Amino acid sequence: NPPYKVINERPLLSSLVTKIPDRVVVDGNNAIVIDYKTGGKRASDIKQLQDYAVELKGFGFETVKGFVVYTGDQSVEEIESLT
């Protein structure tokens, strides 16, 4: 069995507004949140990922990293790790 758990499209229930990241990969006290976008790059994409990361930190993860994957041009943007 892999040491990590992959969670696809599950709501983060701690906030007043339901947030549903495309994928969260959990390895012990560390989490990686991944969101896939089909359109062009927008500043709001990074903000959305940062919001997901803050929610996950609230669940007690020590480190949360985030990636936005743009399927159109096959590029990836990484957000700052929240430690």
CSV table of C-alpha atoms in Angstrom, one decimal:
chain,number,residue,atom,x,y,z
A,1,ASN,CA,0.0,0.0,0.0
A,2,PRO,CA,1.3,3.5,-0.8
A,3,PRO,CA,2.1,5.7,2.2
A,4,TYR,CA,-0.3,8.4,1.0
A,5,LYS,CA,-4.0,8.7,0.5
A,6,VAL,CA,-5.6,10.4,-2.5
A,7,ILE,CA,-9.0,12.2,-2.0
A,8,ASN,CA,-10.9,13.3,-5.2
A,9,GLU,CA,-13.5,16.1,-5.2
A,10,ARG,CA,-14.6,15.9,-1.6
A,11,PRO,CA,-16.0,19.0,0.2
A,12,LEU,CA,-14.0,20.7,2.9
A,13,LEU,CA,-16.7,21.1,5.5
A,14,SER,CA,-15.1,23.5,8.0
A,15,SER,CA,-16.0,26.7,6.1
A,16,LEU,CA,-19.2,28.5,5.7
A,17,VAL,CA,-18.8,28.2,2.0
A,18,THR,CA,-18.4,24.6,0.7
A,19,LYS,CA,-15.0,24.2,-1.1
A,20,ILE,CA,-14.3,21.2,-3.2
A,21,PRO,CA,-10.7,20.9,-4.4
A,22,ASP,CA,-10.2,18.5,-7.4
A,23,ARG,CA,-7.6,16.4,-5.5
A,24,VAL,CA,-5.9,16.3,-2.1
A,25,VAL,CA,-3.0,14.0,-1.5
A,26,VAL,CA,-2.3,13.2,2.2
A,27,ASP,CA,0.9,11.8,3.6
A,28,GLY,CA,0.8,11.7,7.3
A,29,ASN,CA,0.6,15.4,8.5
A,30,ASN,CA,1.4,16.7,5.0
A,31,ALA,CA,-1.1,17.6,2.3
A,32,ILE,CA,-0.9,18.5,-1.4
A,33,VAL,CA,-3.9,20.1,-3.0
A,34,ILE,CA,-4.3,20.0,-6.8
A,35,ASP,CA,-6.8,21.9,-8.9
A,36,TYR,CA,-7.2,21.3,-12.6
A,37,LYS,CA,-8.2,24.2,-14.9
A,38,THR,CA,-9.1,24.0,-18.6
A,39,GLY,CA,-9.1,27.7,-19.3
A,40,GLY,CA,-6.4,30.4,-19.3
A,41,LYS,CA,-4.5,31.4,-16.2
A,42,ARG,CA,-6.2,33.8,-13.8
A,43,ALA,CA,-5.1,35.3,-10.5
A,44,SER,CA,-8.3,33.9,-8.9
A,45,ASP,CA,-7.0,30.3,-9.6
A,46,ILE,CA,-4.1,30.9,-7.2
A,47,LYS,CA,-6.4,32.6,-4.6
A,48,GLN,CA,-8.7,29.6,-4.7
A,49,LEU,CA,-5.9,27.2,-4.1
A,50,GLN,CA,-4.6,29.4,-1.2
A,51,ASP,CA,-8.1,29.2,0.3
A,52,TYR,CA,-8.0,25.4,0.1
A,53,ALA,CA,-4.6,25.4,1.7
A,54,VAL,CA,-5.8,27.5,4.6
A,55,GLU,CA,-8.8,25.2,5.1
A,56,LEU,CA,-6.4,22.2,5.2
A,57,LYS,CA,-4.1,23.8,7.6
A,58,GLY,CA,-7.1,24.3,9.8
A,59,PHE,CA,-7.6,20.5,9.8
A,60,GLY,CA,-4.2,20.2,11.5
A,61,PHE,CA,-1.8,19.4,8.6
A,62,GLU,CA,1.7,20.6,9.3
A,63,THR,CA,2.6,21.4,5.7
A,64,VAL,CA,0.3,22.1,2.8
A,65,LYS,CA,1.5,22.6,-0.8
A,66,GLY,CA,-0.7,23.5,-3.8
A,67,PHE,CA,-0.6,23.1,-7.5
A,68,VAL,CA,-2.8,24.5,-10.3
A,69,VAL,CA,-2.6,22.3,-13.4
A,70,TYR,CA,-3.7,24.0,-16.6
A,71,THR,CA,-4.7,21.3,-19.0
A,72,GLY,CA,-4.8,23.5,-22.1
A,73,ASP,CA,-1.1,24.4,-22.2
A,74,GLN,CA,0.0,21.7,-19.8
A,75,SER,CA,1.6,24.1,-17.4
A,76,VAL,CA,1.7,24.0,-13.6
A,77,GLU,CA,1.7,26.8,-11.0
A,78,GLU,CA,2.8,26.1,-7.5
A,79,ILE,CA,1.7,28.1,-4.5
A,80,GLU,CA,3.9,28.8,-1.5
A,81,SER,CA,4.0,26.0,1.0
A,82,LEU,CA,2.1,26.9,4.2
A,83,THR,CA,4.0,25.6,7.2
